[in-house]
């Protein structure tokens, strides 16, 4: 059995290929791959990274008897899924040691080879500062544009950015019908970037232009003063008493949130009489 470490470097830099490494410390084995600067847009970055990691695993002769420590970064989400689905033993860690060193050094060698001053190095994992300097260097000479990565193939495809979830306490405006999305009702959130800023659009589930890729919605159909009320399960934002048993629901714990015309309903999910959909329809 061997312990393998899977790490990347350069993901936050807008130029130069990301470096992926597969490393074993004992016995010492090092495998490296680079993501291309651009590729076929039908392949996601997760898929591309998985492809490279599988190549390295095959070359290394890694097996299910081995154990894998994998960086938790988004780039490896496809790898995480693949390892689980294929019965490998693995966990995520914050990478230290040989794998981290090899990945960072390989990335650094790559940019030094392109002419970036060798004396400027990443210090104390201050990536922001370092990538800013790389950015400034890129801008000095238009010819250096050839090192810039294609960000469109690296960004998540739009249809994977829709998430079905519970709206929290604020009223939102539906981006399609322009009507209100009430607190504690289902909402579809579309997350995107505009000029580098993270933004969101919201839709009623029936107004969403695509079927949401992820579902984090938990609904609660409860009986309240002999009326059926539809609410959602959300983590309590602050500690508040349950309206049924009067005991506190600590902040961060899953709780029923619902609203009627008159009031806000809150409490332990187990304290309410839950009514499932089929029963509700009979009434
Ligand atoms: Zn709508
Ligand atoms: Zn309670």
PDB file of C-alpha atoms and ligand atoms in Angstrom:
ATOM      1  CA  UNK A   1       0.000   0.000   0.000  1.00  0.00           C
ATOM      2  CA  UNK A   2       1.223   3.447  -0.898  1.00  0.00           C
ATOM      3  CA  UNK A   3       0.091   6.895   0.161  1.00  0.00           C
ATOM      4  CA  UNK A   4      -0.406   9.175  -2.804  1.00  0.00           C
ATOM      5  CA  UNK A   5      -0.791  12.935  -2.729  1.00  0.00           C
ATOM      6  CA  UNK A   6      -2.643  14.780  -5.493  1.00  0.00           C
ATOM      7  CA  UNK A   7      -2.022  18.504  -5.675  1.00  0.00           C
ATOM      8  CA  UNK A   8      -2.250  21.369  -8.154  1.00  0.00           C
ATOM      9  CA  UNK A   9      -0.582  24.748  -8.596  1.00  0.00           C
ATOM     10  CA  UNK A  10      -1.219  27.834 -10.659  1.00  0.00           C
ATOM     11  CA  UNK A  11      -5.020  27.609 -10.674  1.00  0.00           C
ATOM     12  CA  UNK A  12      -5.420  31.191  -9.489  1.00  0.00           C
ATOM     13  CA  UNK A  13      -3.074  32.658 -12.080  1.00  0.00           C
ATOM     14  CA  UNK A  14      -4.654  33.963 -15.264  1.00  0.00           C
ATOM     15  CA  UNK A  15      -1.719  32.760 -17.332  1.00  0.00           C
ATOM     16  CA  UNK A  16       0.342  29.579 -17.685  1.00  0.00           C
ATOM     17  CA  UNK A  17      -0.826  25.995 -17.460  1.00  0.00           C
ATOM     18  CA  UNK A  18      -2.053  24.602 -14.166  1.00  0.00           C
ATOM     19  CA  UNK A  19       0.317  21.969 -12.829  1.00  0.00           C
ATOM     20  CA  UNK A  20      -1.116  18.719 -11.459  1.00  0.00           C
ATOM     21  CA  UNK A  21       1.055  16.310  -9.500  1.00  0.00           C
ATOM     22  CA  UNK A  22       0.745  12.789  -8.143  1.00  0.00           C
ATOM     23  CA  UNK A  23       3.374  12.187  -5.490  1.00  0.00           C
ATOM     24  CA  UNK A  24       4.406   9.358  -3.180  1.00  0.00           C
ATOM     25  CA  UNK A  25       6.898  10.232  -0.449  1.00  0.00           C
ATOM     26  CA  UNK A  26       7.907   6.680   0.505  1.00  0.00           C
ATOM     27  CA  UNK A  27       9.164   5.391  -1.909  1.00  0.00           C
ATOM     28  CA  UNK A  28       9.692   8.710  -3.607  1.00  0.00           C
ATOM     29  CA  UNK A  29       7.663   8.886  -6.826  1.00  0.00           C
ATOM     30  CA  UNK A  30       6.737  12.047  -8.702  1.00  0.00           C
ATOM     31  CA  UNK A  31       4.361  12.415 -11.661  1.00  0.00           C
ATOM     32  CA  UNK A  32       3.457  15.711 -13.280  1.00  0.00           C
ATOM     33  CA  UNK A  33       0.970  16.945 -15.850  1.00  0.00           C
ATOM     34  CA  UNK A  34       0.048  20.336 -17.298  1.00  0.00           C
ATOM     35  CA  UNK A  35      -3.420  21.432 -18.343  1.00  0.00           C
ATOM     36  CA  UNK A  36      -3.350  22.921 -21.843  1.00  0.00           C
ATOM     37  CA  UNK A  37      -3.920  26.683 -22.102  1.00  0.00           C
ATOM     38  CA  UNK A  38      -7.093  25.943 -24.051  1.00  0.00           C
ATOM     39  CA  UNK A  39      -9.077  22.916 -25.218  1.00  0.00           C
ATOM     40  CA  UNK A  40     -12.385  21.756 -26.716  1.00  0.00           C
ATOM     41  CA  UNK A  41     -15.118  23.716 -24.983  1.00  0.00           C
ATOM     42  CA  UNK A  42     -17.276  20.607 -24.550  1.00  0.00           C
ATOM     43  CA  UNK A  43     -14.841  19.304 -21.940  1.00  0.00           C
ATOM     44  CA  UNK A  44     -15.103  20.871 -18.493  1.00  0.00           C
ATOM     45  CA  UNK A  45     -12.050  21.733 -16.437  1.00  0.00           C
ATOM     46  CA  UNK A  46     -12.987  19.045 -13.899  1.00  0.00           C
ATOM     47  CA  UNK A  47     -13.044  16.481 -16.697  1.00  0.00           C
ATOM     48  CA  UNK A  48      -9.728  17.684 -18.069  1.00  0.00           C
ATOM     49  CA  UNK A  49      -8.102  17.481 -14.633  1.00  0.00           C
ATOM     50  CA  UNK A  50      -9.572  14.008 -14.052  1.00  0.00           C
ATOM     51  CA  UNK A  51      -8.195  12.852 -17.388  1.00  0.00           C
ATOM     52  CA  UNK A  52      -4.694  14.056 -16.439  1.00  0.00           C
ATOM     53  CA  UNK A  53      -4.856  12.502 -12.958  1.00  0.00           C
ATOM     54  CA  UNK A  54      -5.989   9.139 -14.359  1.00  0.00           C
ATOM     55  CA  UNK A  55      -3.070   9.239 -16.791  1.00  0.00           C
ATOM     56  CA  UNK A  56      -0.678   9.757 -13.884  1.00  0.00           C
ATOM     57  CA  UNK A  57      -2.329   7.037 -11.772  1.00  0.00           C
ATOM     58  CA  UNK A  58      -1.960   4.574 -14.598  1.00  0.00           C
ATOM     59  CA  UNK A  59       1.657   5.515 -15.173  1.00  0.00           C
ATOM     60  CA  UNK A  60       2.326   5.193 -11.432  1.00  0.00           C
ATOM     61  CA  UNK A  61       0.578   1.843 -11.164  1.00  0.00           C
ATOM     62  CA  UNK A  62      -1.636   3.159  -8.367  1.00  0.00           C
ATOM     63  CA  UNK A  63      -4.280   0.683  -7.174  1.00  0.00           C
ATOM     64  CA  UNK A  64      -7.283   0.389  -4.861  1.00  0.00           C
ATOM     65  CA  UNK A  65      -4.908  -0.902  -2.165  1.00  0.00           C
ATOM     66  CA  UNK A  66      -3.347   2.568  -2.061  1.00  0.00           C
ATOM     67  CA  UNK A  67      -4.583   5.564  -0.133  1.00  0.00           C
ATOM     68  CA  UNK A  68      -5.078   9.011  -1.700  1.00  0.00           C
ATOM     69  CA  UNK A  69      -4.788  12.443  -0.116  1.00  0.00           C
ATOM     70  CA  UNK A  70      -6.303  14.945  -2.497  1.00  0.00           C
ATOM     71  CA  UNK A  71      -6.337  18.724  -2.507  1.00  0.00           C
ATOM     72  CA  UNK A  72      -9.882  19.943  -1.889  1.00  0.00           C
ATOM     73  CA  UNK A  73      -9.839  22.507  -4.736  1.00  0.00           C
ATOM     74  CA  UNK A  74     -12.656  22.780  -7.298  1.00  0.00           C
ATOM     75  CA  UNK A  75     -10.338  21.567 -10.030  1.00  0.00           C
ATOM     76  CA  UNK A  76     -10.364  18.130  -8.358  1.00  0.00           C
ATOM     77  CA  UNK A  77     -14.130  17.752  -7.824  1.00  0.00           C
ATOM     78  CA  UNK A  78     -14.245  15.350 -10.750  1.00  0.00           C
ATOM     79  CA  UNK A  79     -11.359  13.371  -9.236  1.00  0.00           C
ATOM     80  CA  UNK A  80     -13.090  13.207  -5.831  1.00  0.00           C
ATOM     81  CA  UNK A  81     -16.260  11.864  -7.450  1.00  0.00           C
ATOM     82  CA  UNK A  82     -14.353   9.372  -9.573  1.00  0.00           C
ATOM     83  CA  UNK A  83     -12.372   7.986  -6.606  1.00  0.00           C
ATOM     84  CA  UNK A  84     -15.568   7.443  -4.611  1.00  0.00           C
ATOM     85  CA  UNK A  85     -17.492   5.906  -7.502  1.00  0.00           C
ATOM     86  CA  UNK A  86     -14.622   3.539  -8.242  1.00  0.00           C
ATOM     87  CA  UNK A  87     -14.080   2.334  -4.695  1.00  0.00           C
ATOM     88  CA  UNK A  88     -10.813   4.062  -3.881  1.00  0.00           C
ATOM     89  CA  UNK A  89      -9.946   5.100  -0.336  1.00  0.00           C
ATOM     90  CA  UNK A  90      -9.231   8.808  -0.142  1.00  0.00           C
ATOM     91  CA  UNK A  91      -9.705  12.050   1.754  1.00  0.00           C
ATOM     92  CA  UNK A  92      -9.081  15.731   1.176  1.00  0.00           C
ATOM     93  CA  UNK A  93      -6.300  17.543   3.023  1.00  0.00           C
ATOM     94  CA  UNK A  94      -4.589  20.902   3.025  1.00  0.00           C
ATOM     95  CA  UNK A  95      -1.483  19.899   1.163  1.00  0.00           C
ATOM     96  CA  UNK A  96       1.945  20.297   2.759  1.00  0.00           C
ATOM     97  CA  UNK A  97       5.255  18.648   2.068  1.00  0.00           C
ATOM     98  CA  UNK A  98       6.604  17.127  -1.095  1.00  0.00           C
ATOM     99  CA  UNK A  99       3.466  17.267  -3.267  1.00  0.00           C
ATOM    100  CA  UNK A 100       2.925  20.948  -2.531  1.00  0.00           C
ATOM    101  CA  UNK A 101       6.611  21.768  -3.112  1.00  0.00           C
ATOM    102  CA  UNK A 102       6.766  19.862  -6.380  1.00  0.00           C
ATOM    103  CA  UNK A 103       3.593  21.476  -7.717  1.00  0.00           C
ATOM    104  CA  UNK A 104       4.635  25.018  -6.793  1.00  0.00           C
ATOM    105  CA  UNK A 105       8.200  24.587  -8.034  1.00  0.00           C
ATOM    106  CA  UNK A 106       7.023  23.146 -11.325  1.00  0.00           C
ATOM    107  CA  UNK A 107       4.677  26.076 -11.834  1.00  0.00           C
ATOM    108  CA  UNK A 108       7.446  28.514 -10.953  1.00  0.00           C
ATOM    109  CA  UNK A 109       9.875  26.817 -13.385  1.00  0.00           C
ATOM    110  CA  UNK A 110       7.280  27.137 -16.109  1.00  0.00           C
ATOM    111  CA  UNK A 111       6.938  30.887 -15.746  1.00  0.00           C
ATOM    112  CA  UNK A 112      10.663  31.438 -15.228  1.00  0.00           C
ATOM    113  CA  UNK A 113      11.299  29.557 -18.465  1.00  0.00           C
ATOM    114  CA  UNK A 114       8.955  32.043 -20.168  1.00  0.00           C
ATOM    115  CA  UNK A 115      11.119  34.914 -18.969  1.00  0.00           C
ATOM    116  CA  UNK A 116       9.515  35.947 -15.676  1.00  0.00           C
ATOM    117  CA  UNK A 117      12.242  37.075 -13.224  1.00  0.00           C
ATOM    118  CA  UNK A 118      13.446  34.032 -11.306  1.00  0.00           C
ATOM    119  CA  UNK A 119      14.095  36.098  -8.180  1.00  0.00           C
ATOM    120  CA  UNK A 120      10.371  36.846  -7.733  1.00  0.00           C
ATOM    121  CA  UNK A 121       8.952  33.896  -5.854  1.00  0.00           C
ATOM    122  CA  UNK A 122       5.775  32.909  -4.087  1.00  0.00           C
ATOM    123  CA  UNK A 123       6.152  33.705  -0.397  1.00  0.00           C
ATOM    124  CA  UNK A 124       4.155  32.206   2.457  1.00  0.00           C
ATOM    125  CA  UNK A 125       1.403  31.098   0.131  1.00  0.00           C
ATOM    126  CA  UNK A 126       0.547  34.697  -0.724  1.00  0.00           C
ATOM    127  CA  UNK A 127      -0.827  33.739  -4.136  1.00  0.00           C
ATOM    128  CA  UNK A 128      -2.692  36.996  -4.637  1.00  0.00           C
ATOM    129  CA  UNK A 129       0.464  39.080  -4.397  1.00  0.00           C
ATOM    130  CA  UNK A 130       2.421  36.691  -6.567  1.00  0.00           C
ATOM    131  CA  UNK A 131      -0.186  36.410  -9.316  1.00  0.00           C
ATOM    132  CA  UNK A 132      -0.526  40.199  -9.315  1.00  0.00           C
ATOM    133  CA  UNK A 133       3.164  40.424 -10.144  1.00  0.00           C
ATOM    134  CA  UNK A 134       2.775  37.835 -12.891  1.00  0.00           C
ATOM    135  CA  UNK A 135      -0.139  39.884 -14.209  1.00  0.00           C
ATOM    136  CA  UNK A 136       1.929  43.081 -14.264  1.00  0.00           C
ATOM    137  CA  UNK A 137       4.702  41.219 -16.089  1.00  0.00           C
ATOM    138  CA  UNK A 138       2.217  39.954 -18.707  1.00  0.00           C
ATOM    139  CA  UNK A 139       1.037  43.501 -19.397  1.00  0.00           C
ATOM    140  CA  UNK A 140       4.562  44.797 -20.031  1.00  0.00           C
ATOM    141  CA  UNK A 141       4.734  43.146 -23.443  1.00  0.00           C
ATOM    142  CA  UNK A 142       1.841  42.308 -25.812  1.00  0.00           C
ATOM    143  CA  UNK A 143       3.774  39.241 -26.995  1.00  0.00           C
ATOM    144  CA  UNK A 144       3.274  37.739 -23.536  1.00  0.00           C
ATOM    145  CA  UNK A 145      -0.451  37.445 -24.202  1.00  0.00           C
ATOM    146  CA  UNK A 146       0.298  34.019 -25.636  1.00  0.00           C
ATOM    147  CA  UNK A 147       0.734  32.732 -22.061  1.00  0.00           C
ATOM    148  CA  UNK A 148      -2.772  33.780 -21.000  1.00  0.00           C
ATOM    149  CA  UNK A 149      -5.175  30.929 -20.234  1.00  0.00           C
ATOM    150  CA  UNK A 150      -8.538  30.478 -21.917  1.00  0.00           C
ATOM    151  CA  UNK A 151     -10.926  31.224 -19.056  1.00  0.00           C
ATOM    152  CA  UNK A 152     -14.085  30.276 -20.932  1.00  0.00           C
ATOM    153  CA  UNK A 153     -13.205  26.565 -21.059  1.00  0.00           C
ATOM    154  CA  UNK A 154     -12.237  26.784 -17.397  1.00  0.00           C
ATOM    155  CA  UNK A 155     -15.476  28.312 -16.191  1.00  0.00           C
ATOM    156  CA  UNK A 156     -18.377  26.137 -15.158  1.00  0.00           C
ATOM    157  CA  UNK A 157     -20.881  25.619 -18.009  1.00  0.00           C
ATOM    158  CA  UNK A 158     -23.903  27.868 -17.483  1.00  0.00           C
ATOM    159  CA  UNK A 159     -26.416  25.040 -17.046  1.00  0.00           C
ATOM    160  CA  UNK A 160     -24.432  23.744 -14.048  1.00  0.00           C
ATOM    161  CA  UNK A 161     -24.759  27.064 -12.263  1.00  0.00           C
ATOM    162  CA  UNK A 162     -28.448  26.766 -11.380  1.00  0.00           C
ATOM    163  CA  UNK A 163     -29.214  25.736  -7.821  1.00  0.00           C
ATOM    164  CA  UNK A 164     -32.622  24.938  -6.337  1.00  0.00           C
ATOM    165  CA  UNK A 165     -32.729  25.995  -2.705  1.00  0.00           C
ATOM    166  CA  UNK A 166     -34.799  27.629  -0.023  1.00  0.00           C
ATOM    167  CA  UNK A 167     -35.021  31.398  -0.085  1.00  0.00           C
ATOM    168  CA  UNK A 168     -33.962  32.770   3.293  1.00  0.00           C
ATOM    169  CA  UNK A 169     -35.488  35.785   4.998  1.00  0.00           C
ATOM    170  CA  UNK A 170     -35.327  38.292   2.159  1.00  0.00           C
ATOM    171  CA  UNK A 171     -37.831  38.922  -0.608  1.00  0.00           C
ATOM    172  CA  UNK A 172     -36.257  38.663  -4.047  1.00  0.00           C
ATOM    173  CA  UNK A 173     -37.341  39.587  -7.538  1.00  0.00           C
ATOM    174  CA  UNK A 174     -37.738  36.853 -10.158  1.00  0.00           C
ATOM    175  CA  UNK A 175     -35.522  37.585 -13.163  1.00  0.00           C
ATOM    176  CA  UNK A 176     -38.141  36.224 -15.562  1.00  0.00           C
ATOM    177  CA  UNK A 177     -41.618  37.226 -14.359  1.00  0.00           C
ATOM    178  CA  UNK A 178     -40.420  40.193 -12.259  1.00  0.00           C
ATOM    179  CA  UNK A 179     -42.730  39.171  -9.439  1.00  0.00           C
ATOM    180  CA  UNK A 180     -41.694  38.688  -5.838  1.00  0.00           C
ATOM    181  CA  UNK A 181     -40.083  35.523  -4.544  1.00  0.00           C
ATOM    182  CA  UNK A 182     -41.246  35.365  -0.944  1.00  0.00           C
ATOM    183  CA  UNK A 183     -39.091  34.476   2.048  1.00  0.00           C
ATOM    184  CA  UNK A 184     -39.002  30.785   2.972  1.00  0.00           C
ATOM    185  CA  UNK A 185     -40.218  29.562  -0.399  1.00  0.00           C
ATOM    186  CA  UNK A 186     -38.281  27.585  -3.053  1.00  0.00           C
ATOM    187  CA  UNK A 187     -36.006  29.620  -5.290  1.00  0.00           C
ATOM    188  CA  UNK A 188     -33.598  28.883  -8.134  1.00  0.00           C
ATOM    189  CA  UNK A 189     -30.310  30.744  -7.859  1.00  0.00           C
ATOM    190  CA  UNK A 190     -28.096  31.307 -10.895  1.00  0.00           C
ATOM    191  CA  UNK A 191     -24.558  32.299  -9.973  1.00  0.00           C
ATOM    192  CA  UNK A 192     -22.216  34.014 -12.391  1.00  0.00           C
ATOM    193  CA  UNK A 193     -19.349  36.468 -12.608  1.00  0.00           C
ATOM    194  CA  UNK A 194     -19.525  39.894 -14.139  1.00  0.00           C
ATOM    195  CA  UNK A 195     -16.362  42.009 -14.398  1.00  0.00           C
ATOM    196  CA  UNK A 196     -14.784  39.675 -11.855  1.00  0.00           C
ATOM    197  CA  UNK A 197     -17.584  40.177  -9.333  1.00  0.00           C
ATOM    198  CA  UNK A 198     -19.735  37.318  -8.078  1.00  0.00           C
ATOM    199  CA  UNK A 199     -23.382  37.907  -8.869  1.00  0.00           C
ATOM    200  CA  UNK A 200     -26.659  36.024  -8.659  1.00  0.00           C
ATOM    201  CA  UNK A 201     -29.991  35.955 -10.416  1.00  0.00           C
ATOM    202  CA  UNK A 202     -33.095  34.460  -8.835  1.00  0.00           C
ATOM    203  CA  UNK A 203     -36.098  32.692 -10.335  1.00  0.00           C
ATOM    204  CA  UNK A 204     -39.274  31.042  -9.148  1.00  0.00           C
ATOM    205  CA  UNK A 205     -38.660  27.317  -9.766  1.00  0.00           C
ATOM    206  CA  UNK A 206     -41.317  27.394 -12.527  1.00  0.00           C
ATOM    207  CA  UNK A 207     -39.650  30.453 -14.113  1.00  0.00           C
ATOM    208  CA  UNK A 208     -36.119  29.001 -14.231  1.00  0.00           C
ATOM    209  CA  UNK A 209     -34.792  28.872 -17.820  1.00  0.00           C
ATOM    210  CA  UNK A 210     -33.108  25.501 -17.135  1.00  0.00           C
ATOM    211  CA  UNK A 211     -33.652  22.614 -14.761  1.00  0.00           C
ATOM    212  CA  UNK A 212     -31.374  23.278 -11.773  1.00  0.00           C
ATOM    213  CA  UNK A 213     -28.306  21.082 -11.686  1.00  0.00           C
ATOM    214  CA  UNK A 214     -28.204  20.922  -7.891  1.00  0.00           C
ATOM    215  CA  UNK A 215     -30.956  20.632  -5.349  1.00  0.00           C
ATOM    216  CA  UNK A 216     -30.391  21.866  -1.835  1.00  0.00           C
ATOM    217  CA  UNK A 217     -34.066  22.515  -1.131  1.00  0.00           C
ATOM    218  CA  UNK A 218     -35.749  20.899   1.846  1.00  0.00           C
ATOM    219  CA  UNK A 219     -39.411  21.715   2.156  1.00  0.00           C
ATOM    220  CA  UNK A 220     -41.561  21.323   5.245  1.00  0.00           C
ATOM    221  CA  UNK A 221     -45.294  20.784   4.980  1.00  0.00           C
ATOM    222  CA  UNK A 222     -46.622  21.380   8.434  1.00  0.00           C
ATOM    223  CA  UNK A 223     -49.854  21.729  10.325  1.00  0.00           C
ATOM    224  CA  UNK A 224     -50.121  25.066  12.113  1.00  0.00           C
ATOM    225  CA  UNK A 225     -53.298  26.140  13.947  1.00  0.00           C
ATOM    226  CA  UNK A 226     -55.149  23.508  11.930  1.00  0.00           C
ATOM    227  CA  UNK A 227     -53.939  24.961   8.650  1.00  0.00           C
ATOM    228  CA  UNK A 228     -51.519  23.460   6.182  1.00  0.00           C
ATOM    229  CA  UNK A 229     -48.495  25.650   5.794  1.00  0.00           C
ATOM    230  CA  UNK A 230     -45.663  25.139   3.383  1.00  0.00           C
ATOM    231  CA  UNK A 231     -42.249  26.180   4.619  1.00  0.00           C
ATOM    232  CA  UNK A 232     -38.646  25.208   4.283  1.00  0.00           C
ATOM    233  CA  UNK A 233     -35.861  23.772   6.382  1.00  0.00           C
ATOM    234  CA  UNK A 234     -32.994  26.211   6.790  1.00  0.00           C
ATOM    235  CA  UNK A 235     -30.212  26.625   9.310  1.00  0.00           C
ATOM    236  CA  UNK A 236     -31.288  29.065  12.016  1.00  0.00           C
ATOM    237  CA  UNK A 237     -29.430  32.352  11.549  1.00  0.00           C
ATOM    238  CA  UNK A 238     -29.641  33.181  15.229  1.00  0.00           C
ATOM    239  CA  UNK A 239     -30.682  31.327  18.354  1.00  0.00           C
ATOM    240  CA  UNK A 240     -34.447  31.638  18.777  1.00  0.00           C
ATOM    241  CA  UNK A 241     -37.108  29.711  20.698  1.00  0.00           C
ATOM    242  CA  UNK A 242     -39.097  27.008  18.945  1.00  0.00           C
ATOM    243  CA  UNK A 243     -42.709  28.146  18.660  1.00  0.00           C
ATOM    244  CA  UNK A 244     -43.973  24.694  19.637  1.00  0.00           C
ATOM    245  CA  UNK A 245     -41.816  23.557  22.563  1.00  0.00           C
ATOM    246  CA  UNK A 246     -40.415  27.003  23.499  1.00  0.00           C
ATOM    247  CA  UNK A 247     -36.902  25.617  23.818  1.00  0.00           C
ATOM    248  CA  UNK A 248     -34.120  27.389  21.945  1.00  0.00           C
ATOM    249  CA  UNK A 249     -33.047  26.298  18.490  1.00  0.00           C
ATOM    250  CA  UNK A 250     -29.325  27.177  18.413  1.00  0.00           C
ATOM    251  CA  UNK A 251     -27.981  29.230  15.514  1.00  0.00           C
ATOM    252  CA  UNK A 252     -26.723  27.017  12.690  1.00  0.00           C
ATOM    253  CA  UNK A 253     -29.103  24.143  13.426  1.00  0.00           C
ATOM    254  CA  UNK A 254     -31.694  23.066  10.842  1.00  0.00           C
ATOM    255  CA  UNK A 255     -35.119  24.514  11.637  1.00  0.00           C
ATOM    256  CA  UNK A 256     -38.552  24.928  10.062  1.00  0.00           C
ATOM    257  CA  UNK A 257     -39.039  28.418   8.624  1.00  0.00           C
ATOM    258  CA  UNK A 258     -42.416  29.382   7.210  1.00  0.00           C
ATOM    259  CA  UNK A 259     -44.660  32.376   6.799  1.00  0.00           C
ATOM    260  CA  UNK A 260     -48.352  32.834   6.764  1.00  0.00           C
ATOM    261  CA  UNK A 261     -50.097  36.125   6.032  1.00  0.00           C
ATOM    262  CA  UNK A 262     -49.956  36.924   9.714  1.00  0.00           C
ATOM    263  CA  UNK A 263     -46.861  35.400  11.174  1.00  0.00           C
ATOM    264  CA  UNK A 264     -43.419  33.886  10.919  1.00  0.00           C
ATOM    265  CA  UNK A 265     -43.290  30.249  12.008  1.00  0.00           C
ATOM    266  CA  UNK A 266     -40.085  28.794  13.380  1.00  0.00           C
ATOM    267  CA  UNK A 267     -39.001  25.714  15.284  1.00  0.00           C
ATOM    268  CA  UNK A 268     -37.542  22.238  15.569  1.00  0.00           C
ATOM    269  CA  UNK A 269     -38.571  20.117  12.569  1.00  0.00           C
ATOM    270  CA  UNK A 270     -39.541  17.276  14.925  1.00  0.00           C
ATOM    271  CA  UNK A 271     -41.840  19.518  16.968  1.00  0.00           C
ATOM    272  CA  UNK A 272     -44.258  20.158  14.101  1.00  0.00           C
ATOM    273  CA  UNK A 273     -46.850  17.827  12.715  1.00  0.00           C
ATOM    274  CA  UNK A 274     -45.435  17.189   9.276  1.00  0.00           C
ATOM    275  CA  UNK A 275     -47.849  16.499   6.496  1.00  0.00           C
ATOM    276  CA  UNK A 276     -46.590  14.984   3.315  1.00  0.00           C
ATOM    277  CA  UNK A 277     -47.723  16.057  -0.149  1.00  0.00           C
ATOM    278  CA  UNK A 278     -50.106  13.178  -0.735  1.00  0.00           C
ATOM    279  CA  UNK A 279     -52.027  13.879   2.453  1.00  0.00           C
ATOM    280  CA  UNK A 280     -52.186  17.563   1.689  1.00  0.00           C
ATOM    281  CA  UNK A 281     -53.783  16.951  -1.672  1.00  0.00           C
ATOM    282  CA  UNK A 282     -56.558  14.860  -0.149  1.00  0.00           C
ATOM    283  CA  UNK A 283     -57.611  17.794   1.985  1.00  0.00           C
TER     284      UNK A 283
HETATM  285 ZN1  LIG B   1     -41.044  34.195 -11.690  1.00  0.00          ZN
HETATM  286 ZN1  LIG B   2     -39.263  22.526  19.507  1.00  0.00          ZN
END
